[in-house]
mmCIF file of C-alpha atoms in Angstrom:
data_model
loop_
_atom_site.group_PDB
_atom_site.id
_atom_site.type_symbol
_atom_site.label_atom_id
_atom_site.label_comp_id
_atom_site.label_asym_id
_atom_site.label_seq_id
_atom_site.Cartn_x
_atom_site.Cartn_y
_atom_site.Cartn_z
ATOM 1 C CA MET A 824 5.754 -18.340 19.260
ATOM 2 C CA THR A 825 7.721 -20.912 21.177
ATOM 3 C CA GLY A 826 6.330 -24.090 22.790
ATOM 4 C CA LYS A 827 6.050 -22.177 26.105
ATOM 5 C CA ASP A 828 3.908 -19.441 24.626
ATOM 6 C CA VAL A 829 0.483 -21.105 24.592
ATOM 7 C CA PRO A 830 -0.927 -18.971 27.439
ATOM 8 C CA ALA A 831 0.387 -15.872 25.585
ATOM 9 C CA LEU A 832 -1.358 -17.108 22.401
ATOM 10 C CA HIS A 833 -4.683 -17.391 24.239
ATOM 11 C CA GLU A 834 -4.186 -13.908 25.649
ATOM 12 C CA ALA A 835 -3.529 -12.473 22.200
ATOM 13 C CA ALA A 836 -6.052 -14.520 20.218
ATOM 14 C CA GLY A 837 -8.817 -11.819 20.257
ATOM 15 C CA ALA A 838 -6.530 -9.376 18.447
ATOM 16 C CA ILE A 839 -5.340 -11.817 15.778
ATOM 17 C CA PRO A 840 -7.538 -12.347 12.629
ATOM 18 C CA PRO A 841 -8.787 -15.898 12.069
ATOM 19 C CA GLY A 842 -6.646 -17.685 9.537
ATOM 20 C CA THR A 843 -3.478 -15.811 10.494
ATOM 21 C CA ARG A 844 -0.274 -17.876 10.131
ATOM 22 C CA VAL A 845 1.565 -18.409 13.458
ATOM 23 C CA ASN A 846 5.004 -19.951 13.387
ATOM 24 C CA VAL A 847 6.007 -22.321 16.113
ATOM 25 C CA THR A 848 9.756 -22.531 16.810
ATOM 26 C CA PHE A 849 11.948 -25.594 17.116
ATOM 27 C CA LEU A 850 14.180 -24.739 20.059
ATOM 28 C CA GLY A 851 16.784 -27.020 21.499
ATOM 29 C CA ASN A 852 15.498 -26.712 25.056
ATOM 30 C CA GLU A 853 11.970 -27.757 24.130
ATOM 31 C CA ASP A 854 10.806 -31.303 23.431
ATOM 32 C CA LEU A 855 8.473 -32.977 20.944
ATOM 33 C CA ASP A 856 5.356 -32.752 23.115
ATOM 34 C CA MET A 857 5.790 -29.040 23.637
ATOM 35 C CA ARG A 858 6.224 -28.356 19.946
ATOM 36 C CA VAL A 859 3.235 -30.428 18.967
ATOM 37 C CA SER A 860 1.027 -29.056 21.734
ATOM 38 C CA ALA A 861 1.816 -25.482 20.640
ATOM 39 C CA ALA A 862 1.011 -26.274 17.003
ATOM 40 C CA LYS A 863 -2.274 -27.854 18.115
ATOM 41 C CA ALA A 864 -3.067 -24.766 20.240
ATOM 42 C CA VAL A 865 -2.572 -22.566 17.070
ATOM 43 C CA LYS A 866 -4.859 -24.794 15.097
ATOM 44 C CA ASP A 867 -7.605 -24.933 17.827
ATOM 45 C CA ALA A 868 -7.494 -21.167 18.138
ATOM 46 C CA GLY A 869 -8.557 -20.783 14.466
ATOM 47 C CA PHE A 870 -5.161 -19.906 13.121
ATOM 48 C CA ILE A 871 -2.703 -21.704 10.701
ATOM 49 C CA PRO A 872 0.198 -23.358 12.445
ATOM 50 C CA VAL A 873 3.548 -23.105 10.709
ATOM 51 C CA PRO A 874 5.833 -25.406 12.708
ATOM 52 C CA HIS A 875 9.577 -24.996 12.277
ATOM 53 C CA ILE A 876 11.772 -27.884 11.153
ATOM 54 C CA SER A 877 15.320 -27.269 12.373
ATOM 55 C CA ALA A 878 17.433 -29.404 10.073
ATOM 56 C CA ARG A 879 20.609 -29.477 12.099
ATOM 57 C CA ARG A 880 18.786 -30.403 15.308
ATOM 58 C CA LEU A 881 17.372 -33.613 13.838
ATOM 59 C CA ALA A 882 19.234 -36.707 14.914
ATOM 60 C CA SER A 883 17.879 -38.961 12.152
ATOM 61 C CA GLN A 884 15.217 -39.341 9.437
ATOM 62 C CA ALA A 885 13.147 -41.262 11.970
ATOM 63 C CA GLN A 886 13.000 -38.233 14.281
ATOM 64 C CA LEU A 887 11.888 -36.065 11.360
ATOM 65 C CA GLU A 888 9.193 -38.558 10.461
ATOM 66 C CA GLU A 889 8.087 -38.876 14.146
ATOM 67 C CA PHE A 890 7.738 -35.120 14.380
ATOM 68 C CA LEU A 891 5.793 -34.841 11.124
ATOM 69 C CA ASP A 892 3.511 -37.762 12.051
ATOM 70 C CA ARG A 893 2.696 -36.132 15.376
ATOM 71 C CA LEU A 894 1.997 -32.884 13.717
ATOM 72 C CA GLN A 895 -0.197 -34.477 11.107
ATOM 73 C CA GLN A 896 -2.287 -36.074 13.895
ATOM 74 C CA VAL A 897 -3.195 -32.607 15.080
ATOM 75 C CA GLY A 898 -3.711 -31.206 11.608
ATOM 76 C CA ALA A 899 -0.553 -29.074 11.518
ATOM 77 C CA THR A 900 1.572 -30.225 8.661
ATOM 78 C CA GLU A 901 0.087 -28.310 5.632
ATOM 79 C CA HIS A 902 2.481 -25.410 6.184
ATOM 80 C CA VAL A 903 5.969 -25.784 7.583
ATOM 81 C CA PHE A 904 9.090 -23.642 7.910
ATOM 82 C CA ALA A 905 12.285 -25.511 7.002
ATOM 83 C CA VAL A 906 15.385 -23.794 8.536
ATOM 84 C CA GLY A 907 19.026 -24.863 8.963
ATOM 85 C CA GLY A 908 19.085 -24.230 12.702
ATOM 86 C CA ASP A 909 21.769 -23.013 15.108
ATOM 87 C CA PRO A 910 24.138 -26.001 15.885
ATOM 88 C CA ALA A 911 27.526 -25.587 14.214
ATOM 89 C CA THR A 912 27.701 -29.334 13.697
ATOM 90 C CA PRO A 913 24.529 -31.214 12.565
ATOM 91 C CA GLU A 914 23.145 -33.662 15.085
ATOM 92 C CA GLY A 915 22.123 -36.086 12.309
ATOM 93 C CA PRO A 916 21.960 -36.411 8.503
ATOM 94 C CA TYR A 917 20.633 -32.979 7.638
ATOM 95 C CA ASP A 918 23.208 -30.263 7.175
ATOM 96 C CA SER A 919 20.734 -27.684 5.862
ATOM 97 C CA ALA A 920 17.043 -27.007 5.100
ATOM 98 C CA TYR A 921 17.773 -27.982 1.517
ATOM 99 C CA ASP A 922 18.637 -31.512 2.706
ATOM 100 C CA VAL A 923 15.219 -31.784 4.426
ATOM 101 C CA ILE A 924 13.384 -30.417 1.396
ATOM 102 C CA ARG A 925 14.985 -32.775 -1.113
ATOM 103 C CA SER A 926 14.646 -35.850 1.189
ATOM 104 C CA GLY A 927 11.112 -36.322 -0.184
ATOM 105 C CA VAL A 928 9.824 -36.905 3.344
ATOM 106 C CA LEU A 929 7.637 -33.857 3.663
ATOM 107 C CA GLN A 930 4.859 -34.771 1.176
ATOM 108 C CA LYS A 931 4.316 -38.185 2.935
ATOM 109 C CA TYR A 932 2.838 -36.209 5.864
ATOM 110 C CA GLY A 933 0.640 -33.790 4.042
ATOM 111 C CA VAL A 934 2.917 -30.814 3.663
ATOM 112 C CA ARG A 935 1.665 -28.523 0.923
ATOM 113 C CA GLU A 936 3.828 -25.356 1.345
ATOM 114 C CA VAL A 937 7.303 -24.782 2.773
ATOM 115 C CA SER A 938 8.640 -21.489 4.078
ATOM 116 C CA ILE A 939 12.364 -20.973 3.645
ATOM 117 C CA SER A 940 14.751 -18.378 4.962
ATOM 118 C CA GLY A 941 15.784 -15.153 3.291
ATOM 119 C CA TYR A 942 18.537 -12.715 4.459
ATOM 120 C CA PRO A 943 18.311 -9.245 2.941
ATOM 121 C CA GLU A 944 21.381 -8.135 4.984
ATOM 122 C CA GLY A 945 23.220 -11.479 4.661
ATOM 123 C CA HIS A 946 24.092 -13.998 7.312
ATOM 124 C CA PRO A 947 26.878 -13.648 9.849
ATOM 125 C CA ASP A 948 28.146 -17.084 9.262
ATOM 126 C CA ILE A 949 27.231 -17.980 5.651
ATOM 127 C CA PRO A 950 28.720 -16.311 2.504
ATOM 128 C CA SER A 951 26.335 -14.458 0.263
ATOM 129 C CA ASP A 952 26.896 -16.676 -2.760
ATOM 130 C CA VAL A 953 26.002 -19.740 -0.687
ATOM 131 C CA LEU A 954 22.780 -18.053 0.521
ATOM 132 C CA TRP A 955 21.692 -17.234 -3.048
ATOM 133 C CA ASP A 956 22.700 -20.731 -4.290
ATOM 134 C CA HIS A 957 20.609 -22.428 -1.570
ATOM 135 C CA LEU A 958 17.705 -20.037 -2.091
ATOM 136 C CA GLU A 959 17.554 -20.965 -5.808
ATOM 137 C CA LYS A 960 18.006 -24.662 -5.111
ATOM 138 C CA LYS A 961 15.313 -24.749 -2.466
ATOM 139 C CA THR A 962 12.694 -22.933 -4.499
ATOM 140 C CA ALA A 963 13.479 -25.095 -7.549
ATOM 141 C CA SER A 964 13.281 -28.286 -5.572
ATOM 142 C CA LEU A 965 9.992 -27.311 -3.980
ATOM 143 C CA ALA A 966 8.544 -26.442 -7.423
ATOM 144 C CA ASP A 967 9.741 -29.756 -8.828
ATOM 145 C CA GLN A 968 7.961 -31.608 -5.966
ATOM 146 C CA GLY A 969 4.744 -29.619 -6.483
ATOM 147 C CA LEU A 970 5.074 -27.848 -3.124
ATOM 148 C CA GLY A 971 4.381 -24.168 -2.627
ATOM 149 C CA SER A 972 7.150 -21.896 -1.334
ATOM 150 C CA VAL A 973 7.240 -18.797 0.811
ATOM 151 C CA ILE A 974 10.486 -16.853 1.585
ATOM 152 C CA LEU A 975 10.435 -15.620 5.195
ATOM 153 C CA THR A 976 13.140 -13.122 5.932
ATOM 154 C CA GLN A 977 15.299 -12.022 8.787
ATOM 155 C CA PHE A 978 14.070 -8.757 10.265
ATOM 156 C CA SER A 979 15.550 -5.395 9.331
ATOM 157 C CA PHE A 980 15.431 -1.793 10.466
ATOM 158 C CA ASP A 981 16.305 -0.397 7.025
ATOM 159 C CA THR A 982 14.140 -0.573 3.887
ATOM 160 C CA ASP A 983 17.133 0.025 1.553
ATOM 161 C CA PRO A 984 18.733 -3.456 1.717
ATOM 162 C CA VAL A 985 15.258 -5.071 1.806
ATOM 163 C CA ILE A 986 14.138 -3.442 -1.444
ATOM 164 C CA GLN A 987 17.482 -4.244 -3.079
ATOM 165 C CA TRP A 988 17.229 -7.848 -1.940
ATOM 166 C CA ILE A 989 13.584 -8.198 -3.173
ATOM 167 C CA ASP A 990 14.745 -6.851 -6.624
ATOM 168 C CA GLU A 991 17.514 -9.404 -6.745
ATOM 169 C CA VAL A 992 15.188 -12.246 -5.801
ATOM 170 C CA ARG A 993 12.918 -11.315 -8.686
ATOM 171 C CA ARG A 994 15.888 -10.846 -11.111
ATOM 172 C CA ARG A 995 16.740 -14.462 -10.421
ATOM 173 C CA ASP A 996 13.254 -15.421 -11.619
ATOM 174 C CA ILE A 997 12.143 -16.553 -8.105
ATOM 175 C CA ASP A 998 8.429 -15.768 -7.904
ATOM 176 C CA ALA A 999 7.625 -17.139 -4.445
ATOM 177 C CA THR A 1000 5.659 -14.970 -1.986
ATOM 178 C CA ILE A 1001 8.109 -13.004 0.166
ATOM 179 C CA ARG A 1002 7.208 -12.236 3.793
ATOM 180 C CA ILE A 1003 9.472 -9.467 5.143
ATOM 181 C CA GLY A 1004 10.472 -9.987 8.750
ATOM 182 C CA THR A 1005 9.284 -7.026 10.860
ATOM 183 C CA PRO A 1006 9.768 -6.745 14.630
ATOM 184 C CA GLY A 1007 6.669 -5.922 16.536
ATOM 185 C CA PRO A 1008 6.885 -3.173 19.197
ATOM 186 C CA ALA A 1009 9.513 -4.150 21.810
ATOM 187 C CA GLY A 1010 11.990 -2.596 24.210
ATOM 188 C CA ILE A 1011 14.850 -0.888 22.393
ATOM 189 C CA LYS A 1012 17.520 -2.728 24.280
ATOM 190 C CA ARG A 1013 15.853 -6.068 23.312
ATOM 191 C CA LEU A 1014 15.652 -5.092 19.706
ATOM 192 C CA LEU A 1015 19.301 -4.171 19.608
ATOM 193 C CA ALA A 1016 20.237 -7.456 21.306
ATOM 194 C CA PHE A 1017 18.450 -9.410 18.595
ATOM 195 C CA ALA A 1018 19.984 -7.270 15.957
ATOM 196 C CA THR A 1019 23.460 -8.059 17.223
ATOM 197 C CA ARG A 1020 22.664 -11.747 17.471
ATOM 198 C CA PHE A 1021 21.481 -11.994 13.885
ATOM 199 C CA GLY A 1022 23.794 -9.564 12.190
ATOM 200 C CA VAL A 1023 21.227 -6.962 11.422
ATOM 201 C CA GLY A 1024 22.403 -3.441 10.690
ATOM 202 C CA ALA A 1025 21.654 -1.022 13.599
ATOM 203 C CA ASN A 1026 24.039 1.915 13.357
ATOM 204 C CA ALA A 1027 22.920 5.359 14.540
ATOM 205 C CA MET A 1028 21.619 6.473 11.075
ATOM 206 C CA ILE A 1029 19.638 3.283 10.565
ATOM 207 C CA VAL A 1030 17.917 3.225 13.900
ATOM 208 C CA LYS A 1031 17.109 6.936 13.770
ATOM 209 C CA LYS A 1032 15.404 6.279 10.406
ATOM 210 C CA TYR A 1033 13.512 3.405 12.006
ATOM 211 C CA GLY A 1034 12.420 5.580 14.880
ATOM 212 C CA PHE A 1035 14.702 5.454 17.851
ATOM 213 C CA SER A 1036 18.074 6.633 19.021
ATOM 214 C CA LEU A 1037 21.170 4.788 20.284
ATOM 215 C CA THR A 1038 21.605 7.573 22.873
ATOM 216 C CA ASN A 1039 18.293 6.776 24.538
ATOM 217 C CA LEU A 1040 17.679 3.114 24.967
ATOM 218 C CA LEU A 1041 14.700 3.485 27.311
ATOM 219 C CA GLY A 1042 11.140 2.722 26.025
ATOM 220 C CA THR A 1043 9.929 0.769 23.084
ATOM 221 C CA ALA A 1044 10.031 1.084 19.321
ATOM 222 C CA GLY A 1045 7.575 -0.081 16.686
ATOM 223 C CA PRO A 1046 7.829 -0.627 12.970
ATOM 224 C CA ASP A 1047 5.396 2.058 11.811
ATOM 225 C CA ARG A 1048 7.873 4.014 9.787
ATOM 226 C CA PHE A 1049 9.530 0.890 8.302
ATOM 227 C CA VAL A 1050 6.208 -0.672 7.267
ATOM 228 C CA THR A 1051 4.950 2.560 5.723
ATOM 229 C CA GLU A 1052 8.096 3.216 3.777
ATOM 230 C CA LEU A 1053 8.281 -0.418 2.646
ATOM 231 C CA ALA A 1054 4.770 -0.249 1.220
ATOM 232 C CA GLU A 1055 5.544 3.031 -0.545
ATOM 233 C CA ARG A 1056 8.673 1.625 -2.196
ATOM 234 C CA LEU A 1057 7.337 -1.711 -3.466
ATOM 235 C CA GLY A 1058 6.794 -1.664 -7.188
ATOM 236 C CA ASP A 1059 5.007 -3.680 -9.860
ATOM 237 C CA GLY A 1060 8.142 -5.843 -10.231
ATOM 238 C CA SER A 1061 8.228 -6.627 -6.510
ATOM 239 C CA GLY A 1062 5.691 -9.445 -6.829
ATOM 240 C CA ASP A 1063 3.746 -10.838 -3.872
ATOM 241 C CA VAL A 1064 5.291 -9.239 -0.746
ATOM 242 C CA LYS A 1065 3.721 -9.474 2.773
ATOM 243 C CA LEU A 1066 4.890 -9.094 6.315
ATOM 244 C CA HIS A 1067 5.991 -11.588 8.921
ATOM 245 C CA MET A 1068 5.808 -10.141 12.443
ATOM 246 C CA TYR A 1069 8.501 -11.191 14.960
ATOM 247 C CA ALA A 1070 6.937 -10.928 18.373
ATOM 248 C CA PHE A 1071 9.965 -9.804 20.311
ATOM 249 C CA GLY A 1072 7.841 -7.675 22.614
ATOM 250 C CA GLY A 1073 5.163 -10.374 23.189
ATOM 251 C CA LEU A 1074 2.370 -11.873 21.058
ATOM 252 C CA LYS A 1075 -0.421 -9.560 22.396
ATOM 253 C CA ALA A 1076 1.651 -6.381 21.970
ATOM 254 C CA THR A 1077 2.487 -7.422 18.382
ATOM 255 C CA ALA A 1078 -1.099 -8.352 17.537
ATOM 256 C CA ASP A 1079 -2.456 -5.203 19.016
ATOM 257 C CA TRP A 1080 0.019 -3.116 17.002
ATOM 258 C CA ALA A 1081 -0.861 -4.861 13.705
ATOM 259 C CA ARG A 1082 -4.620 -4.466 14.356
ATOM 260 C CA ASP A 1083 -4.271 -0.773 15.225
ATOM 261 C CA PHE A 1084 -1.906 -0.010 12.344
ATOM 262 C CA GLN A 1085 -4.173 -1.684 9.830
ATOM 263 C CA ALA A 1086 -7.199 0.188 11.205
ATOM 264 C CA LYS A 1087 -5.396 3.509 10.795
ATOM 265 C CA ALA A 1088 -4.251 2.627 7.334
ATOM 266 C CA THR A 1089 -7.776 1.809 6.151
ATOM 267 C CA SER A 1090 -9.623 4.669 7.957
#
């Protein structure tokens, strides 16, 4: 959710199980009060807030500490998501999420677990070897500091690169929980727009496998096939793998889908 999504959170709350993690983004067009208020709303609703820390958007260590201090005041610092962020040029001293992690600032404000980014299909602007190097450095640094780690991935329409990427993560002896990014039900045009923005594969064969066609962009698509196939393909060596739902079609639509899918799976 974003800082503007508090009303949407309240609308969806009845369909979200207590204790669910809800990420709160760090957007350039939102201010400190909006981010903290959103994290507090998540906490007050009985969920676990996971506020984002956008490294390249931080102008100084003082700004990072002010953000963490405000979050700690509302009980929202145990779980955070450290991400590099969009600006091509850092606005302050942090060039990457790794710089924030190794700063030693997080523990001072009660952080116990840090989510970090994973890219099963690569990143449009970062070479693959750099992505792997930073993933290894970040998980190692968190372990050295006694902090838990979760790898939260970019979304995908295709299980093939996801399974291959999970296998490579484990081959590198990284045993962190992996949460595979999964788009909740959303308009097909909207899904394709996000795929283009984030470099996610969306050719005709891939999207047909996922459950929609590039020749008919009307309507919505959900991740039923993707989630079912992913569960079937995970093996003993996959380790702890869960989902992270991207609410591209809205919080309530995503929460309703997850509730209904789980009900069908257990019936």
